[in-house]
Short mmCIF file of C-alpha atoms in Angstrom, two decimals:
data_model
loop_
_atom_site.label_atom_id
_atom_site.label_comp_id
_atom_site.label_asym_id
_atom_site.label_seq_id
_atom_site.Cartn_x
_atom_site.Cartn_y
_atom_site.Cartn_z
CA MET A 1 11.44 24.00 35.09
CA SER A 2 9.33 22.26 32.38
CA THR A 3 5.72 21.28 33.39
CA GLY A 4 3.47 18.51 32.20
CA LEU A 5 1.80 20.93 29.93
CA ASN A 6 5.13 21.83 28.15
CA PHE A 7 5.38 17.99 27.31
CA LEU A 8 1.93 17.81 26.30
CA VAL A 9 2.60 20.72 23.99
CA ALA A 10 5.85 18.97 22.80
CA ALA A 11 3.87 15.89 22.13
CA LEU A 12 1.49 17.56 19.96
CA ARG A 13 4.23 19.14 17.94
CA CYS A 14 5.66 15.80 17.34
CA GLU A 15 2.29 14.51 16.20
CA ILE A 16 2.12 17.34 13.80
CA ASP A 17 5.54 16.63 12.46
CA ALA A 18 4.54 12.87 12.01
CA LEU A 19 1.27 13.81 10.13
CA GLU A 20 3.17 16.30 7.88
CA GLU A 21 5.63 13.45 7.26
CA LEU A 22 2.76 11.10 6.42
CA ALA A 23 1.28 13.57 4.17
CA ARG A 24 4.42 14.02 2.07
CA THR A 25 4.85 10.17 1.94
CA SER A 26 0.95 10.10 0.91
CA ASP A 27 1.76 12.23 -1.96
CA LEU A 28 4.54 10.14 -2.99
CA VAL A 29 2.29 7.12 -2.99
CA GLY A 30 -0.03 8.78 -5.40
CA ASP A 31 2.86 9.50 -7.71
CA ILE A 32 3.90 5.85 -7.46
CA GLY A 33 0.38 4.68 -8.20
CA ARG A 34 0.36 6.86 -11.52
CA LEU A 35 3.85 5.33 -12.56
CA VAL A 36 2.75 1.76 -11.77
CA HIS A 37 -0.46 2.18 -13.98
CA ALA A 38 1.71 3.60 -16.83
CA LEU A 39 4.31 0.63 -16.37
CA GLN A 40 1.46 -1.94 -16.27
CA ARG A 41 0.20 -0.57 -19.62
CA GLU A 42 3.71 -0.61 -21.15
CA ARG A 43 4.14 -4.20 -20.00
CA GLY A 44 0.98 -5.48 -21.68
CA LEU A 45 1.95 -3.61 -24.92
CA SER A 46 5.30 -4.95 -24.69
CA ASN A 47 3.86 -8.30 -24.52
CA GLY A 48 1.84 -7.73 -27.53
CA VAL A 49 4.78 -6.46 -29.57
CA LEU A 50 7.02 -9.55 -28.64
CA ALA A 51 4.20 -12.22 -28.99
CA SER A 52 3.30 -10.76 -32.51
CA GLY A 53 7.00 -10.60 -33.61
CA GLY A 54 6.63 -6.78 -33.76
CA HIS A 55 3.56 -6.74 -36.07
CA GLN A 56 1.09 -5.41 -33.38
CA PHE A 57 1.28 -2.60 -30.72
CA ALA A 58 4.60 -1.16 -31.61
CA GLY A 59 3.25 2.42 -32.10
CA ARG A 60 1.24 2.29 -29.13
CA ARG A 61 4.04 0.97 -26.93
CA GLU A 62 6.37 3.97 -28.10
CA GLU A 63 3.67 6.49 -26.99
CA GLN A 64 3.16 4.75 -23.78
CA VAL A 65 7.02 4.96 -23.11
CA LEU A 66 6.71 8.73 -23.07
CA GLU A 67 4.04 8.66 -20.51
CA CYS A 68 6.09 6.40 -18.34
CA LEU A 69 8.89 8.70 -18.45
CA ALA A 70 6.94 11.67 -17.31
CA CYS A 71 5.47 9.72 -14.33
CA GLU A 72 8.94 8.40 -13.44
CA GLN A 73 10.31 11.94 -13.19
CA ALA A 74 7.49 12.89 -10.74
CA VAL A 75 8.51 9.70 -8.64
CA ARG A 76 12.07 10.44 -8.71
CA ALA A 77 11.35 14.15 -7.51
CA GLY A 78 9.31 12.71 -4.66
CA PHE A 79 12.21 10.31 -3.75
CA ASP A 80 14.53 13.42 -3.81
CA ALA A 81 12.33 15.40 -1.47
CA LEU A 82 12.34 12.58 0.99
CA ALA A 83 16.00 12.25 0.94
CA VAL A 84 16.30 16.08 1.73
CA ASP A 85 13.92 15.69 4.54
CA ARG A 86 15.31 12.24 5.76
CA ARG A 87 16.04 13.34 9.42
CA ARG A 88 12.34 13.53 9.94
CA HIS A 89 11.55 9.97 8.94
CA THR A 90 11.84 8.28 12.34
CA ALA A 91 9.10 5.81 12.44
CA ASN A 92 10.24 3.38 9.62
CA GLY A 93 12.66 5.52 7.64
CA SER A 94 15.34 2.73 7.37
CA ARG A 95 13.00 0.27 5.70
CA LEU A 96 11.35 2.94 3.58
CA PHE A 97 14.63 4.17 2.40
CA SER A 98 16.02 0.66 1.71
CA ARG A 99 12.93 -0.15 -0.41
CA ILE A 100 13.57 3.05 -2.41
CA ALA A 101 17.26 2.22 -2.67
CA TRP A 102 16.30 -1.01 -4.22
CA VAL A 103 13.92 0.19 -6.71
CA LEU A 104 16.05 2.96 -8.10
CA PRO A 105 18.51 0.74 -10.02
CA GLY A 106 15.38 -0.88 -11.66
CA LEU A 107 14.22 2.57 -12.89
CA ASP A 108 17.78 3.05 -14.19
CA ALA A 109 17.70 -0.04 -16.12
CA LEU A 110 14.59 0.74 -17.87
CA PRO A 111 16.05 2.29 -21.05
CA ALA A 112 18.14 -0.82 -21.71
CA LEU A 113 15.13 -3.08 -21.10
CA ARG A 114 12.99 -1.08 -23.64
CA LEU A 115 16.04 -1.23 -26.19
CA ARG A 116 15.80 -5.10 -25.81
CA ILE A 117 12.04 -5.23 -26.25
CA GLY A 118 12.11 -2.84 -29.29
CA GLY A 119 14.67 -5.13 -30.83
CA LEU A 120 12.73 -8.29 -30.12
CA GLN A 121 15.63 -9.65 -28.08
CA LEU A 122 13.36 -10.89 -25.18
CA ASP A 123 10.42 -13.35 -25.06
CA PRO A 124 7.18 -12.11 -23.37
CA ALA A 125 7.86 -14.13 -20.15
CA GLN A 126 11.13 -12.27 -19.78
CA ALA A 127 9.86 -8.78 -20.42
CA THR A 128 6.83 -9.57 -18.01
CA ALA A 129 9.39 -10.85 -15.24
CA ALA A 130 11.30 -7.73 -15.47
CA PHE A 131 8.34 -5.38 -15.24
CA ILE A 132 6.66 -7.41 -12.47
CA LYS A 133 9.95 -7.15 -10.59
CA LEU A 134 10.08 -3.36 -10.91
CA VAL A 135 6.40 -2.88 -10.05
CA ALA A 136 6.84 -5.21 -6.86
CA GLY A 137 9.66 -2.92 -5.75
CA LEU A 138 7.46 0.18 -6.21
CA LEU A 139 4.46 -1.51 -4.43
CA ALA A 140 6.95 -2.38 -1.52
CA VAL A 141 7.71 1.49 -0.97
CA VAL A 142 3.77 1.76 -0.77
CA PHE A 143 3.67 -1.01 1.79
CA GLU A 144 6.32 0.51 3.90
CA ALA A 145 4.46 3.81 4.00
CA ALA A 146 1.37 2.00 5.09
CA ASP A 147 3.32 0.04 7.77
CA GLY A 148 4.76 3.30 9.16
CA ALA A 149 1.51 5.20 9.42
CA THR A 150 0.76 6.57 12.86
CA ASP A 151 -2.82 7.61 12.57
CA PRO A 152 -5.33 4.67 12.55
CA ASP A 153 -7.63 6.34 9.86
CA ILE A 154 -4.91 7.12 7.61
CA SER A 155 -3.45 3.76 8.15
CA ARG A 156 -6.74 2.06 6.99
CA ARG A 157 -6.73 4.23 4.01
CA LEU A 158 -3.27 3.29 3.25
CA VAL A 159 -3.81 -0.42 3.63
CA ALA A 160 -6.77 -0.07 1.29
CA LEU A 161 -4.92 1.70 -1.21
CA PHE A 162 -1.96 -0.68 -1.03
CA ASN A 163 -4.34 -3.67 -1.38
CA PHE A 164 -6.14 -2.01 -4.30
CA MET A 165 -2.82 -1.42 -6.13
CA GLN A 166 -1.85 -4.85 -5.52
CA GLY A 167 -5.15 -6.21 -7.01
CA LYS A 168 -4.66 -3.88 -9.90
CA GLU A 169 -1.28 -5.18 -10.51
CA PHE A 170 -2.54 -8.71 -10.60
CA ALA A 171 -4.98 -7.50 -13.23
CA GLY A 172 -2.14 -5.98 -15.08
CA GLN A 173 -0.36 -9.28 -15.05
CA GLU A 174 -3.40 -11.05 -16.25
CA ARG A 175 -3.77 -8.42 -19.14
CA ALA A 176 -0.13 -9.30 -20.22
CA CYS A 177 -0.66 -12.97 -19.58
CA GLY A 178 -3.66 -12.97 -22.08
CA ALA A 179 -2.00 -10.83 -24.62
CA ALA A 180 1.03 -13.27 -24.73
CA ALA A 181 -1.38 -16.14 -25.15
CA PHE A 182 -3.63 -14.59 -27.91
CA GLY A 183 -0.60 -13.25 -29.57
CA ALA A 184 1.33 -16.35 -29.66
CA GLY A 185 -1.94 -18.15 -30.95
CA ARG A 186 -1.56 -21.26 -28.91
CA SER A 187 -2.61 -22.50 -25.66
CA GLU A 188 -0.05 -23.61 -22.91
CA LEU A 189 -0.94 -25.52 -19.67
CA ALA A 190 1.59 -23.54 -17.49
CA ARG A 191 0.25 -20.11 -18.76
CA GLN A 192 -3.40 -21.26 -18.04
CA GLN A 193 -2.41 -22.25 -14.60
CA GLN A 194 -0.73 -18.84 -13.95
CA TRP A 195 -3.88 -17.17 -15.40
CA LEU A 196 -6.09 -18.76 -12.94
CA GLN A 197 -3.80 -17.90 -9.88
CA LEU A 198 -3.78 -14.20 -11.13
CA ILE A 199 -7.49 -14.26 -11.10
CA ALA A 200 -7.70 -15.66 -7.48
CA SER A 201 -5.12 -13.31 -6.30
CA GLN A 202 -7.10 -10.29 -7.76
CA GLU A 203 -10.10 -11.44 -5.62
CA ALA A 204 -8.13 -11.72 -2.48
CA SER A 205 -6.72 -8.28 -2.81
CA PHE A 206 -10.02 -6.54 -3.72
CA HIS A 207 -11.70 -8.26 -0.64
CA THR A 208 -8.97 -6.92 1.69
CA PHE A 209 -9.48 -3.33 0.03
CA ALA A 210 -13.31 -3.37 0.63
CA GLU A 211 -12.73 -4.39 4.28
CA PHE A 212 -10.31 -1.33 4.75
CA ALA A 213 -11.79 1.43 2.49
CA SER A 214 -14.45 3.97 3.28
CA ALA A 215 -18.25 2.72 2.43
CA THR A 216 -18.25 5.24 -0.31
CA LEU A 217 -15.33 4.22 -2.31
CA ALA A 218 -16.10 0.43 -1.66
CA ALA A 219 -19.54 1.11 -3.17
CA ARG A 220 -18.04 3.02 -6.04
CA TRP A 221 -15.70 0.30 -6.77
CA ARG A 222 -18.56 -2.07 -6.93
CA ALA A 223 -20.52 0.26 -9.24
CA SER A 224 -17.53 0.83 -11.56
CA GLN A 225 -17.59 -2.83 -12.69
CA SER A 226 -19.68 -2.94 -15.95
CA PRO A 227 -21.80 -6.23 -16.12
CA ALA A 228 -21.31 -6.25 -19.99
CA GLN A 229 -17.53 -5.66 -19.67
CA LEU A 230 -17.11 -8.34 -16.94
CA ALA A 231 -19.26 -10.83 -19.06
CA GLU A 232 -16.89 -10.24 -22.14
CA LEU A 233 -13.87 -10.69 -19.97
CA GLU A 234 -15.13 -13.85 -18.62
CA ARG A 235 -15.82 -15.08 -21.98
CA LEU A 236 -12.39 -14.55 -23.23
CA ARG A 237 -10.98 -16.09 -20.16
CA ARG A 238 -12.83 -19.23 -20.84
CA VAL A 239 -11.60 -19.20 -24.37
CA ALA A 240 -8.19 -19.30 -23.36
CA CYS A 241 -8.22 -21.04 -20.01
CA SER A 242 -10.42 -23.98 -21.15
CA ALA A 243 -8.67 -24.64 -24.43
CA PRO A 244 -6.72 -27.97 -24.44
CA ALA A 245 -2.81 -27.62 -24.08
CA GLY A 246 -1.46 -26.90 -27.52
CA ALA A 247 -4.86 -25.86 -29.10
CA LEU A 248 -4.73 -22.87 -31.49
CA LEU A 249 -6.02 -19.47 -30.33
CA ASP A 250 -7.40 -16.68 -32.43
CA THR A 251 -4.67 -14.02 -32.56
CA GLY A 252 -7.23 -11.45 -33.67
CA LEU A 253 -8.50 -11.70 -30.13
CA SER A 254 -5.12 -10.12 -28.71
CA ALA A 255 -6.29 -6.58 -29.32
CA SER A 256 -9.90 -7.12 -28.03
CA TRP A 257 -8.40 -8.73 -24.88
CA PHE A 258 -6.07 -6.12 -24.35
CA ASP A 259 -8.60 -3.23 -24.87
CA GLY A 260 -11.10 -4.77 -22.59
CA CYS A 261 -8.68 -5.43 -19.89
CA SER A 262 -7.32 -1.99 -20.29
CA GLN A 263 -10.86 -0.31 -19.85
CA ARG A 264 -11.24 -2.42 -16.63
CA ILE A 265 -7.79 -1.30 -15.27
CA ASP A 266 -8.44 2.31 -16.28
CA ALA A 267 -11.55 2.08 -14.19
CA MET A 268 -9.45 0.84 -11.38
CA GLN A 269 -6.98 3.83 -11.85
CA ALA A 270 -10.02 6.18 -11.47
CA ILE A 271 -10.71 4.45 -8.14
CA GLU A 272 -7.19 4.54 -7.06
CA ALA A 273 -6.95 8.22 -7.71
CA GLU A 274 -10.03 8.74 -5.61
CA LEU A 275 -8.36 6.68 -2.84
CA ALA A 276 -5.30 8.98 -3.14
CA ALA A 277 -7.39 12.13 -3.10
CA GLU A 278 -9.29 10.78 -0.07
CA LEU A 279 -5.99 10.05 1.68
CA ARG A 280 -4.56 13.42 0.90
CA LEU A 281 -7.68 15.21 2.33
CA LEU A 282 -7.78 13.11 5.46
CA SER A 283 -4.04 14.00 6.19
CA GLN A 284 -4.74 17.73 5.80
CA ALA A 285 -7.79 17.44 8.04
CA ARG A 286 -5.59 15.51 10.63
CA ILE A 287 -2.98 18.16 10.55
CA ALA A 288 -5.41 21.13 10.85
CA GLN A 289 -7.13 19.43 13.89
CA ALA A 290 -3.70 18.94 15.55
CA ARG A 291 -2.70 22.42 14.90
CA ALA A 292 -6.03 23.78 16.47
CA GLU A 293 -5.35 21.54 19.55
CA LEU A 294 -1.88 22.90 19.65
CA GLU A 295 -2.81 26.60 19.70
CA ALA A 296 -5.38 25.81 22.48
CA HIS A 297 -2.69 24.10 24.58
CA GLU A 298 -0.12 26.97 23.94
CA ARG A 299 -2.85 29.53 25.14
CA LEU A 300 -3.30 27.32 28.30
CA LEU A 301 0.31 27.19 28.68
CA ALA A 302 0.43 31.00 28.74
CA ARG A 303 -2.09 31.13 31.39
CA TRP A 304 -0.07 28.73 33.41
CA ALA A 305 2.99 30.89 33.20
CA GLN A 306 1.00 33.78 34.66
CA GLN A 307 -0.47 31.94 37.78
CA PRO A 308 0.95 28.44 38.15
CA PRO A 309 -1.13 26.27 40.65
CA THR A 310 0.33 25.18 43.96
CA ALA A 311 -1.66 22.02 44.81
CA SER A 312 -1.03 19.85 42.01
CA ALA A 313 -0.28 16.86 44.17
CA ASP A 314 -3.26 17.17 46.19
CA PHE A 315 -5.39 17.43 43.00
CA PHE A 316 -3.63 14.66 41.27
CA PHE A 317 -3.84 11.95 44.13
CA GLY A 318 -6.82 13.23 46.02
CA SER A 319 -10.18 11.44 45.78
CA ALA A 320 -12.47 14.50 46.28
CA ASP A 321 -14.91 15.38 43.65
CA ARG A 322 -13.12 17.53 41.16
CA SER A 323 -16.22 18.98 39.83
CA ALA A 324 -17.34 20.52 43.10
CA PRO A 325 -16.66 24.21 43.71
CA LEU A 326 -13.84 25.10 46.38
CA ALA A 327 -14.94 25.59 50.02
CA THR A 328 -14.96 29.35 50.89
CA GLY A 329 -12.07 28.88 53.41
CA ASP A 330 -9.96 27.23 50.96
CA THR A 331 -7.05 29.60 50.26
CA ALA A 332 -4.25 27.28 49.30
CA THR A 333 -4.94 27.77 45.80
CA PRO A 334 -6.90 30.40 44.05
CA ALA A 335 -10.02 29.13 42.14
CA TYR A 336 -8.55 30.28 38.80
CA GLY A 337 -5.55 28.10 39.60
CA ARG A 338 -7.56 25.13 40.62
CA HIS A 339 -9.76 25.29 37.46
CA LEU A 340 -6.51 25.57 35.37
CA GLU A 341 -5.10 22.61 36.99
CA ARG A 342 -8.32 20.56 36.28
CA SER A 343 -8.02 21.80 32.56
CA ILE A 344 -4.38 20.56 32.19
CA LEU A 345 -4.88 17.09 33.77
CA GLN A 346 -7.99 16.59 31.91
CA LEU A 347 -6.08 17.13 28.68
CA VAL A 348 -3.37 14.75 29.73
CA GLN A 349 -5.90 12.20 30.39
CA GLU A 350 -7.68 12.75 27.10
CA GLN A 351 -4.32 12.66 25.30
CA ALA A 352 -3.60 9.23 27.14
CA HIS A 353 -6.99 7.81 26.19
CA ARG A 354 -6.79 8.89 22.54
CA LEU A 355 -3.18 7.43 22.29
CA GLN A 356 -4.40 4.06 23.55
CA SER A 357 -7.43 4.13 21.41
CA MET A 358 -5.10 4.98 18.40
CA GLY A 359 -2.90 1.99 19.33
CA ASP A 360 -5.65 -0.38 19.58
CA GLU A 361 -6.96 0.60 16.15
CA LEU A 362 -3.52 0.51 14.59
CA GLU A 363 -3.09 -3.01 16.02
CA THR A 364 -6.22 -4.04 14.22
CA VAL A 365 -5.29 -2.43 10.83
CA ARG A 366 -1.79 -3.88 10.94
CA VAL A 367 -3.20 -7.44 11.05
CA ALA A 368 -3.47 -7.09 7.10
CA LEU A 369 0.14 -5.74 6.89
CA ASN A 370 1.45 -8.53 9.13
CA GLU A 371 -0.27 -11.19 7.27
CA ARG A 372 1.63 -9.93 4.00
CA LYS A 373 4.99 -10.16 6.03
CA LEU A 374 4.32 -13.63 7.03
CA VAL A 375 3.77 -14.66 3.26
CA GLU A 376 6.94 -12.86 2.29
CA ARG A 377 8.82 -14.68 4.97
CA ALA A 378 7.39 -17.96 3.94
CA LYS A 379 8.33 -17.35 0.30
CA GLY A 380 11.97 -16.52 1.20
CA LEU A 381 12.20 -19.83 3.08
CA LEU A 382 11.01 -21.73 0.08
CA MET A 383 13.27 -19.94 -2.10
CA ALA A 384 16.23 -20.71 0.13
CA HIS A 385 15.44 -24.31 1.07
CA ARG A 386 13.75 -25.41 -2.31
CA ARG A 387 16.01 -23.10 -4.58
CA LEU A 388 12.79 -21.62 -6.23
CA SER A 389 12.34 -18.11 -7.88
CA GLU A 390 10.15 -15.77 -6.01
CA ASP A 391 7.38 -16.11 -8.49
CA ASP A 392 7.60 -20.01 -8.12
CA ALA A 393 7.48 -19.73 -4.44
CA HIS A 394 4.46 -17.73 -4.42
CA LYS A 395 2.84 -20.01 -6.83
CA MET A 396 3.64 -22.92 -4.73
CA LEU A 397 1.97 -21.09 -1.65
CA ARG A 398 -1.06 -20.12 -3.81
CA GLN A 399 -1.56 -23.43 -5.23
CA THR A 400 -1.37 -25.15 -1.65
CA ALA A 401 -3.94 -22.70 -0.48
CA MET A 402 -6.26 -23.54 -3.38
CA ASN A 403 -5.89 -27.36 -3.07
CA GLN A 404 -6.36 -27.28 0.68
CA LYS A 405 -9.08 -24.41 0.67
CA ARG A 406 -7.11 -22.40 3.24
CA ARG A 407 -6.15 -18.85 3.25
CA LEU A 408 -2.82 -17.97 2.04
CA VAL A 409 -1.40 -16.68 5.27
CA GLU A 410 -2.37 -19.99 7.01
CA VAL A 411 -0.37 -21.96 4.66
CA ALA A 412 2.63 -19.32 5.20
CA GLU A 413 2.30 -19.88 8.89
CA SER A 414 2.45 -23.71 8.47
CA VAL A 415 5.60 -23.37 6.29
CA LEU A 416 7.23 -21.03 8.85
CA ALA A 417 6.35 -23.61 11.63
CA MET A 418 8.31 -26.14 9.77
CA ALA A 419 11.27 -23.97 9.14
CA ASP A 420 13.52 -25.81 11.82
CA PHE A 421 12.80 -29.16 10.20
CA LEU A 422 13.96 -28.05 6.56
CA PRO A 423 17.31 -29.08 5.34
CA LYS A 424 19.87 -26.13 5.34
CA ASP A 425 20.97 -26.78 1.75
CA ALA A 426 18.22 -28.65 -0.38
CA ALA A 427 19.36 -30.26 -3.53
CA PRO A 428 18.49 -28.46 -6.70
#
């Protein structure tokens, strides 16, 4: 018959399985980060090619496509590995695999998109929208990995990594937006508004990153931002964002803008790589710790099999001092058995306390993830009832938050609270 210790050992084995699964997913997150970085650069170069009518960035774009293909193969291999081992993904496997299923057709469509860009058959806005959709799908895979984490420390690192990647994506969109603006040589009001929203979105994402990252990496992120580089970035932002609608912009600034943004984003990529490495080391440490505990428990289980105690009920329900030595006349259970019994129940109690503590910490970490879910639900509601695109729905939420000086999640909550009062089929 199985004992409590048998199930405690089984619990540790399940914990190790979950940690190993999380470690594999974390490796995939690192591969996704490298692919996203490569696609972000390709997006910016593609915008430069299209905005200049093919006169700028063409050679650099072709080189970048080769880098993207190599990164894509690594991600596809990671997806395949998860598919082979799918039975072990019990926490949020359904959502994770659904995200992967959604993003794979986007990767399959990249060759056709690149042909159209090379043939100048798209405008910068269309190319940007296509890349944004694909990158958003890849980041959604990272989000599900963070949402499914069962270890609070690993979960914090994943939340930090996701928000940093999200902030970096907004920075990449800003690079593409600026490349299109300077490449076209003319200021547009809609693009200026989009630009300002991207700046605000970056700040919000990096704030959340700093909240959940380790103190070391948060400090390194602050130190990586060169004052001279930021000053030049702000200067070019002012040139483009403060110009009157229809005003001419210096097309010669396109390359300067792109290269300056690229230096900043490359510095972000270095921080992102450190985040991924930190996550990998933490996962390995957690697995090693759990295995050591399992070995100790299995040794205790072997001792139990040799001489099982006979006074479990008395020990479990009794109120006597468990640290006191046994009386000389107490022969119901040998001292060896009673001490073994104490050890087992202490382990069970420690495991219960640890799980409770982990649950409390995870609840705190998942507040940030739940806020994103609220924003996504509010966007979906606006898309359905106002017939907006996803980008326009997000812009509406962001603009409302800026106008009312409220947090984005607060605006999302207000929208969701009004769901029952919205018409079922709004007019276009």
